[in-house]
CSV table of C-alpha atoms and ligand atoms in Angstrom, one decimal:
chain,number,residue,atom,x,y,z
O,1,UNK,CA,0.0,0.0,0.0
O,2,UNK,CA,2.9,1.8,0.3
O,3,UNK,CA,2.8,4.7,-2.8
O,4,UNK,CA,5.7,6.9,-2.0
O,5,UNK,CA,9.1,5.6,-0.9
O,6,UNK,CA,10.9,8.1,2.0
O,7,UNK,CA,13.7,9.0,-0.5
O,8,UNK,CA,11.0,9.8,-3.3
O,9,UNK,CA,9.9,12.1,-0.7
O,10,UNK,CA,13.1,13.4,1.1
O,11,UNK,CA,15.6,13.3,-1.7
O,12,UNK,CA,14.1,16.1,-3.6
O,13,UNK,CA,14.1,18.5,0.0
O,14,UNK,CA,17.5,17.6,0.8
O,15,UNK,CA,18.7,18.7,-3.1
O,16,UNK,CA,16.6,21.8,-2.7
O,17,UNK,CA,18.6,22.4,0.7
O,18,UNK,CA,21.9,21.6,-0.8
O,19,UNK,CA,21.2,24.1,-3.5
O,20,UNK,CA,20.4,27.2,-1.3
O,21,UNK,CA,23.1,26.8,0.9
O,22,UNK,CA,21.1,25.6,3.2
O,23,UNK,CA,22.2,21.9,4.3
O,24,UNK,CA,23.6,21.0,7.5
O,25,UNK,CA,26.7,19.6,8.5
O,26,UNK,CA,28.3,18.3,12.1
O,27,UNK,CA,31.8,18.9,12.9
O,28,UNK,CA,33.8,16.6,14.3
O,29,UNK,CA,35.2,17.6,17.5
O,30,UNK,CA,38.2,16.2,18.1
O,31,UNK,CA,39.5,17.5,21.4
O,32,UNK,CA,37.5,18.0,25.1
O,33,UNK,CA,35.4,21.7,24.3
O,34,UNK,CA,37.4,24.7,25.2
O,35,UNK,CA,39.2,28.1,22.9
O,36,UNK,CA,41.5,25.6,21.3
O,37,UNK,CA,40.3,22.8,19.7
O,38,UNK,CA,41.0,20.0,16.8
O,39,UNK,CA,37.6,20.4,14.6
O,40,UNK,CA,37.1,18.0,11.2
O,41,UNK,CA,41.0,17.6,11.3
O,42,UNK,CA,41.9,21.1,11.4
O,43,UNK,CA,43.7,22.9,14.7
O,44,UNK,CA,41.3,25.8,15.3
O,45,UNK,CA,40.4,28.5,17.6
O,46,UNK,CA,36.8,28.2,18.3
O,47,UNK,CA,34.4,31.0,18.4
O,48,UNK,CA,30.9,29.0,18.2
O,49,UNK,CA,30.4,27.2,21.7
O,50,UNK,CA,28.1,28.2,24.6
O,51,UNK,CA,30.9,27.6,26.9
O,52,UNK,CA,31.4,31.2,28.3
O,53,UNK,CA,33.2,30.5,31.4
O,54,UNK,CA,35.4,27.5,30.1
O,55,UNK,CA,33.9,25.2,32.2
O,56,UNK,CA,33.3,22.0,30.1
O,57,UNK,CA,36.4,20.7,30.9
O,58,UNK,CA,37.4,22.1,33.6
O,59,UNK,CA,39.7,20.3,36.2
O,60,UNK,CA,38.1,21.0,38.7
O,61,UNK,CA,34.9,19.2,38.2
O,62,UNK,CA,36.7,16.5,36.4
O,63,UNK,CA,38.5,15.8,39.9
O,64,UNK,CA,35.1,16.3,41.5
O,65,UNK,CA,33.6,13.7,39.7
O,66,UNK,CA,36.2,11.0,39.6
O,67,UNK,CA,36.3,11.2,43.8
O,68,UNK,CA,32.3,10.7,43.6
O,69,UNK,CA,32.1,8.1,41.2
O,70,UNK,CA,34.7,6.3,43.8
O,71,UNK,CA,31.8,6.3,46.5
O,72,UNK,CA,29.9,3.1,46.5
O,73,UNK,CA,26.9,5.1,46.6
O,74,UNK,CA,27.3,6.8,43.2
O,75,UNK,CA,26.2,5.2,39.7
O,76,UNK,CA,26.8,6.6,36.5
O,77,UNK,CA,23.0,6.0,35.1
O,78,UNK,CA,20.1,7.3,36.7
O,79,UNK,CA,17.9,4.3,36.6
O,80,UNK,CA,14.4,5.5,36.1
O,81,UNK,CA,12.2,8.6,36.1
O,82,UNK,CA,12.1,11.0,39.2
O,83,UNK,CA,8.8,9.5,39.9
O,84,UNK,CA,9.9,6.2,39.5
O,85,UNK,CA,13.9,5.5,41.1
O,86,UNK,CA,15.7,7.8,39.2
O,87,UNK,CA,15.8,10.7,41.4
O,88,UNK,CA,19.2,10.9,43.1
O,89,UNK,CA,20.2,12.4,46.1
O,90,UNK,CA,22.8,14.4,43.6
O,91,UNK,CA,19.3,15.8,41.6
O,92,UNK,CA,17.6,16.6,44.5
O,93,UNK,CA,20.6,18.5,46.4
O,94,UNK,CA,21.2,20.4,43.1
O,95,UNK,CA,18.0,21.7,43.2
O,96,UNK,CA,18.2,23.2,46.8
O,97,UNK,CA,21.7,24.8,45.7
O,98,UNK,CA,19.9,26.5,42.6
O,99,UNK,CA,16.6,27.2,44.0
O,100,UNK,CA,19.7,29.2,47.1
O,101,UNK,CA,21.4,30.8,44.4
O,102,UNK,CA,18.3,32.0,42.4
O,103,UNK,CA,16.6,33.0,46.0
O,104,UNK,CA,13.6,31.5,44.5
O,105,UNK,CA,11.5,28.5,46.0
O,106,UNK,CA,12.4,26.0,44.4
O,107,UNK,CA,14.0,24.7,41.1
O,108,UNK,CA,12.9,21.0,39.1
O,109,UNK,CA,15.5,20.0,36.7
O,110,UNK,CA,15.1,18.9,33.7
O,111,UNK,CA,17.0,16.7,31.0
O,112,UNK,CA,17.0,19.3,28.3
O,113,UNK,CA,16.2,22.8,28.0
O,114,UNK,CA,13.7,22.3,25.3
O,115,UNK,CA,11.9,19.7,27.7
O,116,UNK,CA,11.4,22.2,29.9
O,117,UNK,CA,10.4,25.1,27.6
O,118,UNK,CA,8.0,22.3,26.3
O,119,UNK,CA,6.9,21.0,29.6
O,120,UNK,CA,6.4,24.6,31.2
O,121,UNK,CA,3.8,25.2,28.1
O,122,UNK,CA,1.8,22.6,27.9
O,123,UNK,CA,1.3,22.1,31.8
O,124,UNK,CA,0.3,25.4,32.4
O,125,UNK,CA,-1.6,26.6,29.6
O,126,UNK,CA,-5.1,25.9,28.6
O,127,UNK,CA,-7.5,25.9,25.8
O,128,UNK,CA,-8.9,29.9,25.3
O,129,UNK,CA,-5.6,31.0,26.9
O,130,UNK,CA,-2.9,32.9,24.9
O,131,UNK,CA,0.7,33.0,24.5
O,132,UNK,CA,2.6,36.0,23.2
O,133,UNK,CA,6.2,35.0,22.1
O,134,UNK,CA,8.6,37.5,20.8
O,135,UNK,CA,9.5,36.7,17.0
O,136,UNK,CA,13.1,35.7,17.9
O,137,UNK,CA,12.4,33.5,20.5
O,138,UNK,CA,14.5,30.4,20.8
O,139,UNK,CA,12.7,26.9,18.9
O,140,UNK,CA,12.0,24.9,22.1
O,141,UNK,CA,9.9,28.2,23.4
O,142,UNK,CA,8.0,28.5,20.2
O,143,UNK,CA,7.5,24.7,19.8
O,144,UNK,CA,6.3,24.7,23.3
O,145,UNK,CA,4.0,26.5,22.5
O,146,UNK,CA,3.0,25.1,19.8
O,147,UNK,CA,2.5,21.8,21.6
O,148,UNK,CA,0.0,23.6,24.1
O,149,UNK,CA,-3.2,23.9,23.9
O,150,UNK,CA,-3.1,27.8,24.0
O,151,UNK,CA,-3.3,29.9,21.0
O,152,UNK,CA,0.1,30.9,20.3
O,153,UNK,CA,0.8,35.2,18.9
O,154,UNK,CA,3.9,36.5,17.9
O,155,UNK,CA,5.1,40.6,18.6
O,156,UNK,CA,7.6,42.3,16.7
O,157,UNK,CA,11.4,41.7,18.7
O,158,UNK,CA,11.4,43.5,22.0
O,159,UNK,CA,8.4,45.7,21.0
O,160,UNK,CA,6.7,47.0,23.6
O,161,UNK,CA,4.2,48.8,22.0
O,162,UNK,CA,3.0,45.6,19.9
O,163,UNK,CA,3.3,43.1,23.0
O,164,UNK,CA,1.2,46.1,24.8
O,165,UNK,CA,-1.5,46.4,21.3
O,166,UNK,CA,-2.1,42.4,21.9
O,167,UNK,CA,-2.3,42.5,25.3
O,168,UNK,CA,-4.8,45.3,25.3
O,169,UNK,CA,-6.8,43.4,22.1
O,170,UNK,CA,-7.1,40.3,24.3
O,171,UNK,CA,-8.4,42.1,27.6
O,172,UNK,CA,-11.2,43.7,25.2
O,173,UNK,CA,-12.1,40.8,23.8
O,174,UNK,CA,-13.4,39.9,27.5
O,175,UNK,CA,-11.5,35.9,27.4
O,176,UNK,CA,-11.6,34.3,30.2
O,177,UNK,CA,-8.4,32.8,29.3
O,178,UNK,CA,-4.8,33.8,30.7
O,179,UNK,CA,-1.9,35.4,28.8
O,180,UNK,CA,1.3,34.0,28.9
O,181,UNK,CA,3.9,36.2,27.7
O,182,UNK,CA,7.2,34.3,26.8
O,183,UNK,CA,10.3,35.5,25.8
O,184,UNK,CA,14.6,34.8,26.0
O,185,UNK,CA,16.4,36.6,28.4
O,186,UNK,CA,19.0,36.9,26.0
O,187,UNK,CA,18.7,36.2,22.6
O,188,UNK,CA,20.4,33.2,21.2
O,189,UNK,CA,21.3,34.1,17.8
O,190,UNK,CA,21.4,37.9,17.9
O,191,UNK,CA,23.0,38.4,21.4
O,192,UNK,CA,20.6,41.5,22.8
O,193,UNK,CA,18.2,41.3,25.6
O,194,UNK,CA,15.0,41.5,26.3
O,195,UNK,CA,13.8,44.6,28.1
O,196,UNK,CA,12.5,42.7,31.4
O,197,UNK,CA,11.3,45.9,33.6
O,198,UNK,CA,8.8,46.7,30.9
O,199,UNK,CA,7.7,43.2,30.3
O,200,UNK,CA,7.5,42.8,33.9
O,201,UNK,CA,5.1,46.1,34.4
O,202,UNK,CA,3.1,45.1,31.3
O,203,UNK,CA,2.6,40.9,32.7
O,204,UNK,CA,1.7,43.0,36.0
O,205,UNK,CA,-0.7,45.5,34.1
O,206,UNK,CA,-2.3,43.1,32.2
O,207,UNK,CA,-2.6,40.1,34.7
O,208,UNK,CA,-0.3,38.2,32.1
O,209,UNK,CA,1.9,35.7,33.3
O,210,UNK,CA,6.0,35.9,32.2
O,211,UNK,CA,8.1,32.4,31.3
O,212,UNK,CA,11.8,34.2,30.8
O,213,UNK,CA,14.1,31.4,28.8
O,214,UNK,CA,17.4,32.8,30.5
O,215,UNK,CA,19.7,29.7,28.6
O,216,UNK,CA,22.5,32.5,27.7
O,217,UNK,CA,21.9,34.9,31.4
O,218,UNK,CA,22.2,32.4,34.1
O,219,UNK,CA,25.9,32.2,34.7
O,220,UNK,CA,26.7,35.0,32.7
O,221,UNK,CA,24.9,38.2,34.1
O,222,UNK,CA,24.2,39.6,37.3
O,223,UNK,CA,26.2,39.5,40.6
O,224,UNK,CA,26.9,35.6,41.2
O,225,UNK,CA,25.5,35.1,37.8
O,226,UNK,CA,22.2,35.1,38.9
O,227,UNK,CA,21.0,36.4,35.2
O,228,UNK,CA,19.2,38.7,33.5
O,229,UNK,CA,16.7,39.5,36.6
O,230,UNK,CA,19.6,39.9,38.8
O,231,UNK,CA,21.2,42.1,36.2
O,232,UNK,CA,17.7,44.6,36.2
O,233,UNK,CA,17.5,44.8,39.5
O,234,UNK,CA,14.0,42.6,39.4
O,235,UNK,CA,13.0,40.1,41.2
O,236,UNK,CA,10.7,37.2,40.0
O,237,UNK,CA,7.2,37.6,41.6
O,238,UNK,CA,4.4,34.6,41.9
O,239,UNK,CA,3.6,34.2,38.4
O,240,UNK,CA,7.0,34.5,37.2
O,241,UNK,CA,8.9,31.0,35.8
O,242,UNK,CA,12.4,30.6,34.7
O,243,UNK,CA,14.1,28.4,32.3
O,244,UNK,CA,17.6,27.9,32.5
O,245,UNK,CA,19.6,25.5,30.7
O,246,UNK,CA,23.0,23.7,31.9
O,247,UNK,CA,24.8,23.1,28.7
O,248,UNK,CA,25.7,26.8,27.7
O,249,UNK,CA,27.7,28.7,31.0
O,250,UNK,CA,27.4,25.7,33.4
O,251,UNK,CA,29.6,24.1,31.1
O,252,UNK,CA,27.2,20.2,31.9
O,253,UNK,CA,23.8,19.3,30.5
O,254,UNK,CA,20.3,19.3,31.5
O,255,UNK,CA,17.8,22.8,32.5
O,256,UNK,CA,16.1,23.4,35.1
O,257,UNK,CA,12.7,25.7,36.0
O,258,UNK,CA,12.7,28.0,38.8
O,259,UNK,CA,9.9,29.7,40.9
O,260,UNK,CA,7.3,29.1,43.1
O,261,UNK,CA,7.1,25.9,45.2
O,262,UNK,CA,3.4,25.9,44.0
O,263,UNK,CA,4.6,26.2,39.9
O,264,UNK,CA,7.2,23.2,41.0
O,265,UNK,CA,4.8,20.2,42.9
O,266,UNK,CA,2.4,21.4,39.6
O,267,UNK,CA,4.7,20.4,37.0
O,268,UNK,CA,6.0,17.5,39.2
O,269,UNK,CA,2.4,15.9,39.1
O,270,UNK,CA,1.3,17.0,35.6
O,271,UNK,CA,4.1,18.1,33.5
O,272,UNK,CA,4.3,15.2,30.5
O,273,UNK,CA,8.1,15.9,29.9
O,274,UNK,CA,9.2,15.4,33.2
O,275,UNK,CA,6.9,12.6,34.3
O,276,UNK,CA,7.4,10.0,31.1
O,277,UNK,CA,11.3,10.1,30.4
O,278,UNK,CA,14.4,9.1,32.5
O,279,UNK,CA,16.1,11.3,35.1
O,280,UNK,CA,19.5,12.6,33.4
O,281,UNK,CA,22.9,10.6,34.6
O,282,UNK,CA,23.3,11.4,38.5
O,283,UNK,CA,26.7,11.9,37.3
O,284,UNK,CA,25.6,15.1,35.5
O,285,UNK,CA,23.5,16.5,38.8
O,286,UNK,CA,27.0,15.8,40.3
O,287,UNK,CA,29.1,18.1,37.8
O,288,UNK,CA,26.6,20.7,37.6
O,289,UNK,CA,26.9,21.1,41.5
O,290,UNK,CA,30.5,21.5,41.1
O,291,UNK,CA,30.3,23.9,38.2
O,292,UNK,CA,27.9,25.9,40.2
O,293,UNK,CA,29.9,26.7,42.9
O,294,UNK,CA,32.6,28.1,40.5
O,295,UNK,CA,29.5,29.7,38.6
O,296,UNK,CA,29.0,31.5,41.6
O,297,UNK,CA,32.8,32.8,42.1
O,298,UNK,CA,33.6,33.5,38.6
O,299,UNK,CA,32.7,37.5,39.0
O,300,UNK,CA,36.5,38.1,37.7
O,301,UNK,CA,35.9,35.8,34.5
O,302,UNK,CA,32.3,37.4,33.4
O,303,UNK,CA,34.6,40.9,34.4
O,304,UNK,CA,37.3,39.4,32.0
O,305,UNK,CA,34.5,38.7,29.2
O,306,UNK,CA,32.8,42.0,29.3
O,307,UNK,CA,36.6,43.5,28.4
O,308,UNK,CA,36.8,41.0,25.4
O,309,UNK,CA,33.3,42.1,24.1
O,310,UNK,CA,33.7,45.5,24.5
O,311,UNK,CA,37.6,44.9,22.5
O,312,UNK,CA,35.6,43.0,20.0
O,313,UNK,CA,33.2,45.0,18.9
O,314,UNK,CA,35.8,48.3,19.1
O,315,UNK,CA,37.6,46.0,16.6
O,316,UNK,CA,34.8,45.6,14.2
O,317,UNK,CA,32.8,48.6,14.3
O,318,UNK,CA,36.9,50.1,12.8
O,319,UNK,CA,36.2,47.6,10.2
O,320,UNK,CA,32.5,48.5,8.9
O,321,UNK,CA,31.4,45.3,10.0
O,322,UNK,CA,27.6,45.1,10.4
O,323,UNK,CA,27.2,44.5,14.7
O,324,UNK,CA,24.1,44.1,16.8
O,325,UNK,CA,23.3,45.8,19.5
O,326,UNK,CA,24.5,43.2,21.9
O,327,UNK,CA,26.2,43.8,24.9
O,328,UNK,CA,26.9,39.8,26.1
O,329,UNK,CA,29.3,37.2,25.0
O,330,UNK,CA,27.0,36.8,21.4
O,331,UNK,CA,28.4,38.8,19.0
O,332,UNK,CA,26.9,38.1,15.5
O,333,UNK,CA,28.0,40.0,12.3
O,334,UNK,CA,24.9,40.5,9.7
O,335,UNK,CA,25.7,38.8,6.3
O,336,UNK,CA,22.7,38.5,4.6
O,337,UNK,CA,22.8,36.0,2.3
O,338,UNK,CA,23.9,32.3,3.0
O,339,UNK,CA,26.0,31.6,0.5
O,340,UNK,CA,28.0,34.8,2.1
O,341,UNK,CA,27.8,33.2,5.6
O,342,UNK,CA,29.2,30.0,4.4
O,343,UNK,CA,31.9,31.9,2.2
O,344,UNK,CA,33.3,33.8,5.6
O,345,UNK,CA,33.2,31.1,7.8
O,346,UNK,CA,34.7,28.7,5.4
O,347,UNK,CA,37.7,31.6,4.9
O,348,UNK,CA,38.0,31.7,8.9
O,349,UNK,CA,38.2,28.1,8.9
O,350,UNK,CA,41.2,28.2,6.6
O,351,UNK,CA,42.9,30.8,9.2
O,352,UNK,CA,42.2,28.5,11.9
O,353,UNK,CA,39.0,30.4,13.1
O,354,UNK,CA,36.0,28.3,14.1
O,355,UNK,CA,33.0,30.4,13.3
O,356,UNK,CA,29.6,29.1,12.3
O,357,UNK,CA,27.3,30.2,9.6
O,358,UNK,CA,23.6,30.5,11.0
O,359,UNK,CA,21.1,30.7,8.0
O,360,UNK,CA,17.4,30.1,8.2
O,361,UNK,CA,15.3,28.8,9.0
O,362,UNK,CA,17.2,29.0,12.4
O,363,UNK,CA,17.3,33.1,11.6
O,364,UNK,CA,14.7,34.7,9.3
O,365,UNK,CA,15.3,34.9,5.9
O,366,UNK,CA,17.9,37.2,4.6
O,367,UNK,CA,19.7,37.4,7.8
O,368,UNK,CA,22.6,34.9,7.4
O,369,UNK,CA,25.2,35.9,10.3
O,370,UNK,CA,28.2,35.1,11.5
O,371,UNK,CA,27.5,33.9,15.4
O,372,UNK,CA,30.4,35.0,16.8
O,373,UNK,CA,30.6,33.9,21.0
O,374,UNK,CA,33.7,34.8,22.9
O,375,UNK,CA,34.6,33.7,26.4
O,376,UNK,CA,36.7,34.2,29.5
O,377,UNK,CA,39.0,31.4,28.0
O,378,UNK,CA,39.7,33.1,24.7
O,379,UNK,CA,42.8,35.4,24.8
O,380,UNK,CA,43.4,39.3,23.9
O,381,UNK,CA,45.4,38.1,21.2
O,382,UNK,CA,42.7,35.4,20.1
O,383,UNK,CA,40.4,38.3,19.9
O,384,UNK,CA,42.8,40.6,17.8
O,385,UNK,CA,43.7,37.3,15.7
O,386,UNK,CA,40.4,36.9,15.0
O,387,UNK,CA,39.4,40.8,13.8
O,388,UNK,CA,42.3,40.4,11.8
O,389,UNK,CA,41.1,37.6,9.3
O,390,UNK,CA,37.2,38.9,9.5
O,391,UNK,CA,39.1,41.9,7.9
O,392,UNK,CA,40.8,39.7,4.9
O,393,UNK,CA,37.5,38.3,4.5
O,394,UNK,CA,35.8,41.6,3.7
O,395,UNK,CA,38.6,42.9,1.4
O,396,UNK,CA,38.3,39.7,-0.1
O,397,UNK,CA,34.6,39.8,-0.7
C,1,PLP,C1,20.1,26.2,24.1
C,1,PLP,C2,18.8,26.8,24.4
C,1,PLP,C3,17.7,26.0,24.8
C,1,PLP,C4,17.7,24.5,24.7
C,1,PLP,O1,18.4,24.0,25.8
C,1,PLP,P1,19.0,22.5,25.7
C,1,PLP,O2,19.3,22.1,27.1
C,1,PLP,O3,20.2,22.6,24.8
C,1,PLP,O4,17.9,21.7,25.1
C,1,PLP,C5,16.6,26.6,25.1
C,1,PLP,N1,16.5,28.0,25.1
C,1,PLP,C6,17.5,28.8,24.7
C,1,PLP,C7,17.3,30.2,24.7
C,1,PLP,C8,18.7,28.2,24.3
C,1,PLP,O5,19.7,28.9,23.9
């Protein structure tokens, strides 16, 4: 009964992708994550991970994690869900320690940030409710969405006065139904933030509540690296949840959501992506306690970073490169075109730069980039290296 074989259906797509410069590749890492780094064979200096504050291979937490896996008492694997067996005395002490840090209730963790996006969604929202997402929101926020039984609106990026037109439509409209408004702390691919004191007057306004996706704050801004919040001066009220992922400043793996012990035992008993999949490696829980504690005292590294942004984009604005207006560790430069993206980074690459080409549908169309992310581990020099081949690139283009 079968009319149409996968490749009669596929084949054609991946052409099409392969002919607008669109297909995906996945490089090869060679060596442990950190500035230096042996990619597809070549010895490069690497400009594309989340690893801000160097701490995916950091020694520290190596030794940390050999001495606990010594203990009788530690496993590697996890065993089962939380519900089940699989929540570790490692999970549920890293919880307290965040939930401390945060000053919020409590914290859940979760095995991936976009579980928890998802999770967060679809447990709290309802049919006749609303979501209003900011157009550049990350995937796992807007497929959470999509996966909930809300409707789902977009508003311009960081426009207030749109997010502020829909809210005011939706009040007049009389719905029952509750607003969610969602949005990134930080934005993934373009670096800038969102303005949280305004979207935190408007949620209050407007009765809305506010999921803030904070993957690229937490560790990164604010004193201890508490994150974007922190960084305002706000603090989370009732209706507030976080999202914060492990695997960009943490240096591990895994999320976790933060707020209210209320929010928490309610996505403990209903929340589909926590309830039906296996607790993440106690091992991970175990590393992510260590790399929190150096989270916390790493004031001097985020102090180092802001001096290697700020030399950055000196260094590039002198060259006419098209910047954003991002003040953290993502730094892209506006291309345009993919085929442009792919010819820049594929000339870094011959320099020894590691710098990957974004291109939709990841970014909207006709805003190829560079996504450029320094960290405390990169070097003045690394920095200057690095202007000083984005410059051949231009001449050469
Ligand atoms: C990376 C990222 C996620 C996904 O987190 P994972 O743990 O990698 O699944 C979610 N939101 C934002 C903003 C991110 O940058």
């Amino acid at each position: 009964m079968s009319q149409t074989s996968i490749a009669q259906r596929f084949a054609p797509r991946l052409a099409e992708r392969r002919e607008q410069h669109l297909y995906r590749q996945r490089p090869l890492s060679f060596s442990a994550q950190q500035a230096q780094m042996q990619i597809n064979g070549l010895q490069v200096i690497n400009f594309s991970s989340n690893d801000y504050l160097g701490l995916a291979n950091d020694p520290q937490i190596k030794a940390d994690l050999i001495a606990a896996l010594q203990d009788d008492n530690t496993g590697y694997g996890s065993g089962a869900a939380h519900l089940v067996t699989g929540h570790h005395l490692h999970h549920h002490l890293l919880e307290d320690e965040l939930a401390d840090w945060l000053g919020v209730e409590r914290t859940l963790l979760f095995s991936t940030g976009y579980m928890a996006n998802l999770a967060v969604q679809q447990t709290l929202m309802q049919s006749g409710d609303l979501i209003l997402a900011d157009k550049l929101n990350h995937a796992s926020l807007i497929d959470g969405a999509l996966h909930s039984e809300a409707e789902l609106k977009r508003y311009a990026h960081n426009d207030m006065a749109a997010l502020e037109r829909r809210l005011q439509t939706f009040a007049e409209k009389n719905s029952t139904g509750q607003v969610l408004i969602a949005t990134d702390g930080v934005f993934s691919m373009d670096g800038d933030m969102a303005p949280l004191p305004e979207i935190q007057a408007l949620a209050k306004r407007y009765g809305a509540w506010l999921l803030v996706d904070d993957a690229h704050g937490f560790g990164m801004l604010g004193q201890e690296g508490r994150g974007s919040f922190d960084y305002f001066g706000l603090t989370p009220d009732e209706n507030t949840i976080l999202v914060g992922t492990l695997g960009k400043a943490f240096g591990t793996s895994g999320a976790f959501v933060a707020g209210s012990q209320l929010l928490i035992e309610t996505l403990i008993q209903f929340a589909r992506p926590y309830i039906y999949t296996t607790a993440s490696p106690q091992l991970n829980a175990i590393a992510t306690r260590s790399a929190l504690q150096r989270v916390k005292s790493m004031d001097k590294e985020r102090a180092l970073l802001q001096q290697h942004i700020a030399r950055f984009r000196a260094g590039a604005e002198q060259l006419g490169l098209r910047l954003w207006p991002s003040p953290t560790a993502i730094q892209p430069i506006m291309l345009g075109d993919s085929a442009t993206a792919l010819r820049w980074s594929e000339q870094l690459k011959q320099r020894g730069f590691w710098v990957t080409a974004i291109r939709p549908p990841t970014v909207p169309k006709g805003q190829a980039r560079l996504r450029i992310t320094l960290t405390a581990k990169h070097t003045s020099e690394q920095i200057d290296a690095l202007l000083n081949a984005l410059h051949a690139c231009a001449t050469m283009d």
